[in-house]
Amino acid sequence: MADIVVVFHSGYGHTQRIAQAVADGAEAHLLAIDADGNLPAHGWELLAAADAIIMGSPTYMGGPSWQFKKFADASSKVWFVQGWKDKLFAGFSNSAAMNGDKDATLTYLWHLAMQHGGLWVSLGLMPSNNKAATRDSINYVGGYNGLLTTSPTDASPAEMARGDFDTARAFGERVAEVARSRG
Ligand SMILES: Cc1cc2nc3c(=O)[nH]c(=O)nc-3n(C[C@H](O)[C@H](O)[C@H](O)COP(=O)(O)O)c2cc1C
């Protein structure tokens, strides 16, 4: 079985629930960046051992949270020695608006993966974009470069859309399948 880590930040619990669903699908370790932008003690070792790293952040003001960015900047120590070269990477973001500039966050995550010499895994799920589509449908938000999920500003983490969780699990399964196929 491939060794997969979902590393994420969540300020208010929404991205945390999506991260959990991705980790369930991928049978991955869940690694939370804390409110100060730090990993738990074993975090960097887990990432060093991973075959695939799935990165997640809420979109705050059109980009990743500062806590995620602190983690990204700290990963420059790994970058110096190209310690994550040739690992698989994938990304996700949750925000309040259906668009909300989540794509800018995904693009940032992609650049981070590219700086580390990684290989990017797309979402790989067709969008539900016809009249019959509902929030319970797979990939209703219509991402391609990664997993995009949406929770309205007044929705608690418990009120998030089932379709987004189903999409998150399927995304995790895909990353695991791609990781397995590399042997
Ligand atoms: C500081 C801040 C900035 C935000 N900026 C955006 C934004 O640019 N686009 C958007 O759609 N939602 C934005 N939101 C809403 C969050 O993305 C949304 O509430 C998300 O569910 C928060 O995820 P979390 O609970 O994992 O922290 C912002 C929220 C905060 C607190």
Coordinates of N, CA and C and ligand atoms in Angstrom, one line a residue:
M1 N 0.8 -1.2 0.0 CA 0.0 0.0 0.0 C 0.9 1.3 0.0
A2 N 0.5 2.2 -0.8 CA 1.3 3.5 -0.9 C 1.1 4.3 0.4
D3 N 2.2 5.0 0.7 CA 2.2 5.8 1.9 C 1.7 7.3 1.5
I4 N 0.6 7.7 2.0 CA 0.0 9.0 1.6 C -0.2 9.8 2.8
V5 N 0.1 11.1 2.6 CA -0.2 12.1 3.7 C -1.1 13.2 3.2
V6 N -2.1 13.5 3.9 CA -2.9 14.7 3.7 C -2.5 15.8 4.7
V7 N -1.8 16.8 4.2 CA -1.4 17.9 5.1 C -2.2 19.1 4.8
F8 N -2.8 19.7 5.8 CA -3.8 20.7 5.6 C -3.9 21.7 6.7
H9 N -4.4 22.9 6.5 CA -4.8 23.8 7.5 C -6.3 24.1 7.4
S10 N -6.9 24.3 8.6 CA -8.3 24.7 8.6 C -8.5 25.6 9.8
G11 N -9.0 26.8 9.5 CA -9.2 27.8 10.6 C -10.5 27.5 11.4
Y12 N -11.5 27.0 10.7 CA -12.9 26.9 11.3 C -13.5 25.5 11.1
G13 N -12.8 24.6 10.7 CA -13.3 23.2 10.6 C -13.9 22.7 9.3
H14 N -14.1 23.6 8.3 CA -14.6 23.1 7.1 C -13.6 22.3 6.2
T15 N -12.4 22.9 6.1 CA -11.4 22.2 5.3 C -11.0 20.9 6.0
Q16 N -11.1 21.0 7.4 CA -10.7 19.8 8.2 C -11.6 18.6 7.8
R17 N -12.9 18.8 7.6 CA -13.9 17.7 7.3 C -13.6 17.2 5.9
I18 N -13.2 18.1 4.9 CA -12.9 17.7 3.6 C -11.6 16.9 3.6
A19 N -10.6 17.4 4.4 CA -9.3 16.7 4.5 C -9.6 15.2 5.0
Q20 N -10.5 15.1 6.0 CA -10.8 13.8 6.6 C -11.3 12.8 5.5
A21 N -12.2 13.4 4.7 CA -12.9 12.6 3.6 C -11.8 12.2 2.6
V22 N -10.9 13.1 2.2 CA -9.8 12.8 1.3 C -9.0 11.7 1.9
A23 N -8.6 11.8 3.1 CA -7.8 10.8 3.8 C -8.5 9.5 3.9
D24 N -9.8 9.5 4.1 CA -10.5 8.2 4.2 C -10.4 7.5 2.8
G25 N -10.6 8.3 1.7 CA -10.5 7.7 0.4 C -9.2 7.2 0.0
A26 N -8.1 7.9 0.5 CA -6.8 7.5 0.1 C -6.1 6.6 1.2
E27 N -6.9 6.3 2.3 CA -6.3 5.6 3.4 C -5.0 6.2 3.8
A28 N -5.0 7.5 4.0 CA -3.8 8.3 4.3 C -3.7 8.8 5.7
H29 N -2.5 9.2 6.1 CA -2.3 9.9 7.3 C -2.9 11.3 7.2
L30 N -3.5 11.8 8.3 CA -4.0 13.2 8.3 C -3.1 14.0 9.1
L31 N -2.6 15.1 8.6 CA -1.5 15.9 9.2 C -2.0 17.4 9.3
A32 N -2.4 17.8 10.4 CA -3.0 19.2 10.5 C -1.9 20.2 10.9
I33 N -1.9 21.3 10.1 CA -1.1 22.4 10.4 C -1.9 23.2 11.5
D34 N -1.2 23.6 12.6 CA -2.0 24.2 13.7 C -2.2 25.7 13.5
A35 N -2.9 26.3 14.5 CA -3.3 27.7 14.4 C -2.1 28.6 14.3
D36 N -0.9 28.1 14.7 CA 0.3 28.9 14.6 C 1.1 28.6 13.3
G37 N 0.6 27.7 12.5 CA 1.3 27.4 11.2 C 2.3 26.3 11.4
N38 N 2.2 25.6 12.5 CA 3.2 24.5 12.7 C 2.7 23.1 12.6
L39 N 3.5 22.2 12.2 CA 3.2 20.7 12.2 C 3.4 20.1 13.6
P40 N 2.7 19.0 13.9 CA 3.1 18.3 15.1 C 4.5 17.7 14.9
A41 N 5.0 17.2 16.1 CA 6.4 16.8 16.1 C 6.9 15.8 15.0
H42 N 6.0 14.9 14.7 CA 6.4 13.8 13.8 C 6.1 14.2 12.3
G43 N 5.6 15.4 12.1 CA 5.0 15.8 10.8 C 6.0 15.8 9.6
W44 N 7.2 16.3 9.8 CA 8.2 16.4 8.7 C 8.7 15.0 8.4
E45 N 8.7 14.1 9.4 CA 9.2 12.7 9.1 C 8.1 12.0 8.3
L46 N 6.8 12.2 8.6 CA 5.8 11.6 7.9 C 5.8 12.0 6.4
L47 N 6.0 13.3 6.2 CA 6.1 13.8 4.8 C 7.3 13.3 4.1
A48 N 8.4 13.1 4.8 CA 9.6 12.6 4.1 C 9.4 11.2 3.6
A49 N 8.6 10.4 4.4 CA 8.4 9.0 4.1 C 7.3 8.8 3.0
A50 N 6.5 9.8 2.7 CA 5.3 9.7 1.9 C 5.7 9.4 0.4
D51 N 4.8 8.6 -0.2 CA 4.9 8.5 -1.7 C 4.1 9.6 -2.3
A52 N 3.0 10.0 -1.7 CA 2.2 11.1 -2.2 C 1.8 12.1 -1.1
I53 N 1.8 13.3 -1.4 CA 1.4 14.4 -0.4 C 0.3 15.1 -1.0
I54 N -0.9 15.1 -0.3 CA -2.1 15.8 -0.8 C -2.2 17.1 0.2
M55 N -2.2 18.3 -0.4 CA -2.1 19.5 0.3 C -3.5 20.2 0.3
G56 N -3.9 20.7 1.4 CA -5.2 21.4 1.4 C -5.2 22.7 2.3
S57 N -5.9 23.7 1.8 CA -6.0 24.9 2.6 C -7.3 25.6 2.2
P58 N -8.0 26.3 3.2 CA -9.1 27.1 2.8 C -8.6 28.2 2.0
T59 N -9.5 28.8 1.2 CA -9.1 30.1 0.5 C -9.4 31.2 1.3
Y60 N -8.4 32.0 1.7 CA -8.6 33.2 2.5 C -8.1 34.4 1.6
M61 N -8.9 35.3 1.3 CA -8.5 36.5 0.6 C -7.7 36.1 -0.7
G62 N -8.3 35.1 -1.4 CA -7.8 34.8 -2.7 C -6.5 34.0 -2.7
G63 N -6.2 33.3 -1.7 CA -5.0 32.4 -1.6 C -5.1 31.5 -0.4
P64 N -4.0 30.8 -0.2 CA -4.0 29.9 1.0 C -3.9 30.7 2.3
S65 N -4.3 30.1 3.4 CA -4.2 30.8 4.7 C -2.7 31.0 5.0
W66 N -2.5 32.0 5.9 CA -1.1 32.3 6.3 C -0.4 31.1 7.0
Q67 N -1.3 30.3 7.7 CA -0.7 29.2 8.4 C -0.2 28.2 7.3
F68 N -0.9 28.0 6.3 CA -0.5 27.0 5.2 C 0.8 27.6 4.6
K69 N 0.8 28.9 4.4 CA 2.0 29.5 3.7 C 3.2 29.4 4.6
K70 N 3.0 29.5 5.9 CA 4.2 29.3 6.9 C 4.7 27.9 6.7
F71 N 3.8 26.9 6.6 CA 4.3 25.5 6.4 C 5.1 25.5 5.0
A72 N 4.5 26.1 4.0 CA 5.1 26.1 2.7 C 6.5 26.7 2.7
D73 N 6.6 27.8 3.4 CA 7.9 28.5 3.5 C 8.9 27.6 4.3
A74 N 8.4 26.9 5.4 CA 9.3 26.0 6.2 C 9.8 24.9 5.3
S75 N 9.0 24.5 4.3 CA 9.4 23.4 3.4 C 10.6 23.7 2.6
S76 N 11.0 25.0 2.6 CA 12.2 25.4 1.8 C 13.4 24.6 2.3
K77 N 13.4 24.2 3.6 CA 14.5 23.4 4.0 C 14.6 22.0 3.3
V78 N 13.4 21.5 3.0 CA 13.3 20.2 2.2 C 13.7 20.5 0.8
W79 N 13.3 21.7 0.3 CA 13.6 22.1 -1.1 C 15.1 22.2 -1.4
F80 N 15.8 22.7 -0.4 CA 17.3 22.9 -0.6 C 17.9 21.5 -0.9
V81 N 17.4 20.4 -0.4 CA 18.0 19.1 -0.7 C 17.1 18.3 -1.6
Q82 N 16.1 19.0 -2.2 CA 15.1 18.3 -3.1 C 14.6 17.0 -2.5
G83 N 14.3 17.1 -1.2 CA 13.9 15.9 -0.5 C 12.5 15.3 -0.9
W84 N 11.7 16.1 -1.6 CA 10.4 15.6 -2.0 C 10.3 15.4 -3.5
K85 N 11.5 15.4 -4.2 CA 11.6 15.2 -5.6 C 10.9 13.9 -6.0
D86 N 10.1 14.0 -7.1 CA 9.4 12.8 -7.7 C 8.3 12.2 -6.9
K87 N 8.0 12.8 -5.8 CA 6.8 12.4 -5.1 C 5.6 12.8 -5.8
L88 N 4.4 12.2 -5.6 CA 3.2 12.6 -6.2 C 2.6 13.7 -5.3
F89 N 2.0 14.7 -5.9 CA 1.3 15.8 -5.1 C -0.1 16.0 -5.7
A90 N -1.0 16.4 -4.9 CA -2.3 16.8 -5.3 C -2.8 17.9 -4.3
G91 N -3.9 18.6 -4.7 CA -4.3 19.7 -3.8 C -5.8 19.9 -3.8
F92 N -6.3 20.6 -2.7 CA -7.7 20.9 -2.5 C -7.9 22.2 -1.8
S93 N -9.0 22.9 -2.0 CA -9.3 24.1 -1.3 C -10.8 24.2 -1.1
N94 N -11.2 24.7 0.1 CA -12.6 25.0 0.4 C -12.8 26.5 0.5
S95 N -13.9 27.0 0.1 CA -14.2 28.4 0.3 C -15.7 28.6 0.3
A96 N -16.1 29.9 0.7 CA -17.5 30.2 0.8 C -18.2 30.4 -0.5
A97 N -17.6 31.1 -1.4 CA -18.2 31.3 -2.7 C -18.0 30.2 -3.6
M98 N -18.9 29.9 -4.6 CA -18.8 28.8 -5.5 C -17.4 28.9 -6.2
N99 N -17.1 30.1 -6.7 CA -15.8 30.3 -7.3 C -14.8 30.8 -6.1
G100 N -15.0 32.0 -5.7 CA -14.3 32.5 -4.5 C -12.7 32.6 -4.7
D101 N -12.3 32.4 -5.9 CA -10.8 32.4 -6.2 C -10.1 31.2 -5.6
K102 N -10.8 30.1 -5.5 CA -10.2 28.9 -5.0 C -9.1 28.5 -6.0
D103 N -9.3 28.8 -7.3 CA -8.3 28.4 -8.3 C -6.9 29.0 -8.0
A104 N -6.9 30.2 -7.4 CA -5.6 30.8 -7.1 C -4.9 30.0 -6.0
T105 N -5.7 29.5 -5.1 CA -5.1 28.6 -4.0 C -4.5 27.3 -4.6
L106 N -5.3 26.7 -5.5 CA -4.9 25.5 -6.2 C -3.6 25.8 -7.0
T107 N -3.6 26.9 -7.7 CA -2.4 27.2 -8.5 C -1.2 27.4 -7.6
Y108 N -1.4 28.0 -6.4 CA -0.3 28.1 -5.5 C 0.2 26.7 -5.0
L109 N -0.7 25.9 -4.7 CA -0.3 24.5 -4.3 C 0.4 23.8 -5.4
W110 N 0.0 24.0 -6.6 CA 0.7 23.4 -7.8 C 2.1 23.9 -7.9
H111 N 2.2 25.3 -7.8 CA 3.6 25.8 -7.8 C 4.5 25.3 -6.8
L112 N 3.9 25.1 -5.5 CA 4.7 24.6 -4.4 C 5.2 23.2 -4.8
A113 N 4.3 22.4 -5.3 CA 4.6 21.0 -5.7 C 5.7 21.0 -6.8
M114 N 5.6 21.9 -7.8 CA 6.5 22.0 -8.9 C 7.9 22.4 -8.3
Q115 N 7.9 23.3 -7.4 CA 9.2 23.8 -6.8 C 9.9 22.6 -6.2
H116 N 9.1 21.7 -5.6 CA 9.7 20.5 -5.0 C 10.0 19.4 -6.0
G117 N 9.8 19.6 -7.2 CA 10.1 18.6 -8.2 C 9.1 17.5 -8.2
G118 N 7.9 17.8 -7.8 CA 6.8 16.7 -7.7 C 6.1 16.5 -9.0
L119 N 5.2 15.5 -9.0 CA 4.3 15.1 -10.1 C 2.9 15.3 -9.6
W120 N 2.1 16.1 -10.4 CA 0.8 16.5 -10.0 C -0.3 15.6 -10.4
V121 N -1.2 15.2 -9.5 CA -2.3 14.4 -9.8 C -3.6 15.3 -9.9
S122 N -4.3 15.2 -11.0 CA -5.5 16.0 -11.1 C -6.7 15.4 -10.4
L123 N -7.8 16.1 -10.4 CA -9.0 15.5 -9.8 C -9.5 14.3 -10.5
G124 N -9.5 14.3 -11.8 CA -9.8 13.1 -12.6 C -11.3 12.7 -12.6
L125 N -12.2 13.6 -12.2 CA -13.6 13.3 -12.1 C -14.4 14.3 -13.0
M126 N -15.3 13.8 -13.8 CA -16.1 14.7 -14.7 C -16.9 15.6 -13.8
P127 N -17.1 16.8 -14.3 CA -18.0 17.7 -13.5 C -19.5 17.3 -13.7
S128 N -20.3 17.6 -12.7 CA -21.7 17.4 -12.8 C -22.3 18.8 -13.3
N129 N -22.4 19.0 -14.6 CA -22.7 20.3 -15.1 C -24.0 20.3 -16.0
N130 N -24.9 19.4 -15.7 CA -26.1 19.5 -16.5 C -27.3 19.9 -15.6
K131 N -28.5 20.0 -16.1 CA -29.6 20.6 -15.3 C -30.0 19.7 -14.2
A132 N -29.7 18.4 -14.3 CA -30.1 17.5 -13.2 C -29.1 17.5 -12.0
A133 N -28.0 18.2 -12.2 CA -27.0 18.2 -11.1 C -27.4 19.0 -9.9
T134 N -27.1 18.4 -8.7 CA -27.4 19.1 -7.5 C -26.1 19.1 -6.6
R135 N -26.2 19.7 -5.4 CA -25.0 19.8 -4.5 C -24.7 18.4 -4.0
D136 N -25.5 17.4 -4.2 CA -25.2 16.1 -3.8 C -24.5 15.3 -4.9
S137 N -24.3 16.0 -6.1 CA -23.6 15.3 -7.2 C -22.1 15.4 -7.1
I138 N -21.4 14.4 -7.7 CA -20.0 14.4 -7.7 C -19.4 15.6 -8.5
N139 N -18.4 16.2 -8.0 CA -17.7 17.4 -8.6 C -18.7 18.4 -9.1
Y140 N -19.6 18.8 -8.3 CA -20.6 19.9 -8.7 C -19.8 21.2 -8.8
V141 N -18.8 21.4 -8.0 CA -18.0 22.7 -8.1 C -17.2 22.8 -9.4
G142 N -16.9 21.6 -10.0 CA -16.4 21.6 -11.3 C -14.9 21.8 -11.4
G143 N -14.1 21.2 -10.5 CA -12.7 21.4 -10.5 C -12.0 20.4 -11.5
Y144 N -10.9 20.7 -11.9 CA -10.1 19.8 -12.7 C -8.7 19.6 -12.2
N145 N -8.1 20.8 -11.8 CA -6.7 20.7 -11.3 C -6.5 20.2 -9.9
G146 N -7.6 20.1 -9.2 CA -7.7 19.6 -7.9 C -9.1 19.5 -7.4
L147 N -9.2 19.3 -6.1 CA -10.6 19.2 -5.5 C -11.0 20.6 -5.0
L148 N -12.1 21.1 -5.5 CA -12.7 22.3 -5.1 C -14.0 22.1 -4.4
T149 N -14.2 22.6 -3.1 CA -15.4 22.4 -2.4 C -15.9 23.8 -1.9
T150 N -17.2 23.8 -1.6 CA -17.8 25.1 -1.2 C -18.7 25.0 0.0
S151 N -18.5 25.8 1.0 CA -19.4 25.9 2.1 C -19.8 27.3 2.4
P152 N -21.1 27.7 2.2 CA -21.5 29.1 2.4 C -21.1 29.6 3.8
T153 N -20.9 30.9 3.8 CA -20.4 31.6 5.1 C -21.2 31.2 6.3
D154 N -22.5 31.0 6.2 CA -23.3 30.7 7.4 C -23.5 29.2 7.6
A155 N -22.8 28.4 6.8 CA -22.9 26.9 7.0 C -21.9 26.4 8.0
S156 N -22.3 25.7 9.0 CA -21.3 25.1 9.9 C -20.6 23.9 9.2
P157 N -19.5 23.4 9.7 CA -18.9 22.2 9.1 C -19.9 21.1 8.9
A158 N -20.8 20.9 9.9 CA -21.8 19.8 9.9 C -22.8 20.0 8.7
E159 N -22.9 21.2 8.2 CA -23.9 21.4 7.1 C -23.3 21.4 5.7
M160 N -22.1 20.9 5.6 CA -21.5 20.9 4.3 C -22.1 19.9 3.3
A161 N -22.0 20.1 2.0 CA -22.7 19.3 1.0 C -22.2 17.9 0.9
R162 N -23.1 16.9 0.9 CA -22.7 15.5 0.7 C -21.9 15.3 -0.5
G163 N -22.3 16.0 -1.6 CA -21.6 15.8 -2.9 C -20.1 16.1 -2.8
D164 N -19.8 17.1 -1.9 CA -18.4 17.5 -1.8 C -17.6 16.4 -1.0
F165 N -18.3 15.8 0.0 CA -17.6 14.7 0.7 C -17.4 13.5 -0.2
D166 N -18.4 13.2 -1.0 CA -18.3 12.1 -2.0 C -17.1 12.3 -3.0
T167 N -17.1 13.6 -3.4 CA -16.0 14.0 -4.4 C -14.6 13.9 -3.7
A168 N -14.6 14.3 -2.4 CA -13.3 14.3 -1.7 C -12.8 12.8 -1.5
R169 N -13.7 11.9 -1.2 CA -13.4 10.5 -1.0 C -12.9 9.9 -2.4
A170 N -13.6 10.2 -3.4 CA -13.2 9.7 -4.8 C -11.8 10.3 -5.2
F171 N -11.6 11.5 -4.8 CA -10.3 12.2 -5.1 C -9.2 11.4 -4.4
G172 N -9.4 11.1 -3.1 CA -8.4 10.4 -2.3 C -8.2 9.0 -2.9
E173 N -9.3 8.4 -3.3 CA -9.1 7.0 -3.9 C -8.3 7.1 -5.2
R174 N -8.5 8.2 -6.0 CA -7.7 8.3 -7.2 C -6.2 8.5 -6.9
V175 N -5.9 9.4 -6.0 CA -4.5 9.6 -5.7 C -3.9 8.3 -5.2
A176 N -4.6 7.5 -4.4 CA -4.1 6.2 -3.9 C -3.8 5.3 -5.1
E177 N -4.8 5.3 -6.0 CA -4.7 4.4 -7.2 C -3.5 4.8 -8.1
V178 N -3.3 6.0 -8.3 CA -2.1 6.5 -9.1 C -0.8 6.1 -8.3
A179 N -0.8 6.3 -7.0 CA 0.4 6.0 -6.2 C 0.7 4.5 -6.3
R180 N -0.4 3.7 -6.2 CA -0.2 2.2 -6.3 C 0.4 1.8 -7.7
S181 N -0.1 2.5 -8.7 CA 0.3 2.2 -10.1 C 1.8 2.5 -10.3
R182 N 2.4 3.3 -9.5 CA 3.8 3.6 -9.6 C 4.7 2.5 -9.0
G183 N 4.0 1.6 -8.3 CA 4.7 0.4 -7.7 C 5.5 0.8 -6.4
Ligands
LIG1 C1 -9.8 35.7 6.4 C2 -10.8 35.0 5.5 C3 -10.8 35.2 4.1 C4 -11.6 34.6 3.3 N1 -11.5 34.8 1.9 C5 -12.3 34.1 1.1 C6 -12.2 34.2 -0.3 O1 -11.2 34.8 -0.8 N2 -13.1 33.5 -1.1 C7 -14.1 32.8 -0.6 O2 -14.9 32.3 -1.3 N3 -14.2 32.6 0.8 C8 -13.4 33.2 1.6 N4 -13.5 33.1 3.0 C9 -14.4 32.1 3.5 C10 -13.7 30.8 3.8 O3 -13.0 30.3 2.7 C11 -14.7 29.7 4.2 O4 -15.4 30.2 5.3 C12 -14.1 28.4 4.5 O5 -15.1 27.4 4.7 C13 -13.2 28.4 5.7 O6 -12.6 27.2 5.8 P1 -12.1 26.6 7.2 O7 -13.3 26.4 8.1 O8 -11.4 25.3 7.0 O9 -11.1 27.7 7.8 C14 -12.6 33.7 3.8 C15 -12.7 33.5 5.2 C16 -11.8 34.2 6.0 C17 -11.9 33.9 7.5

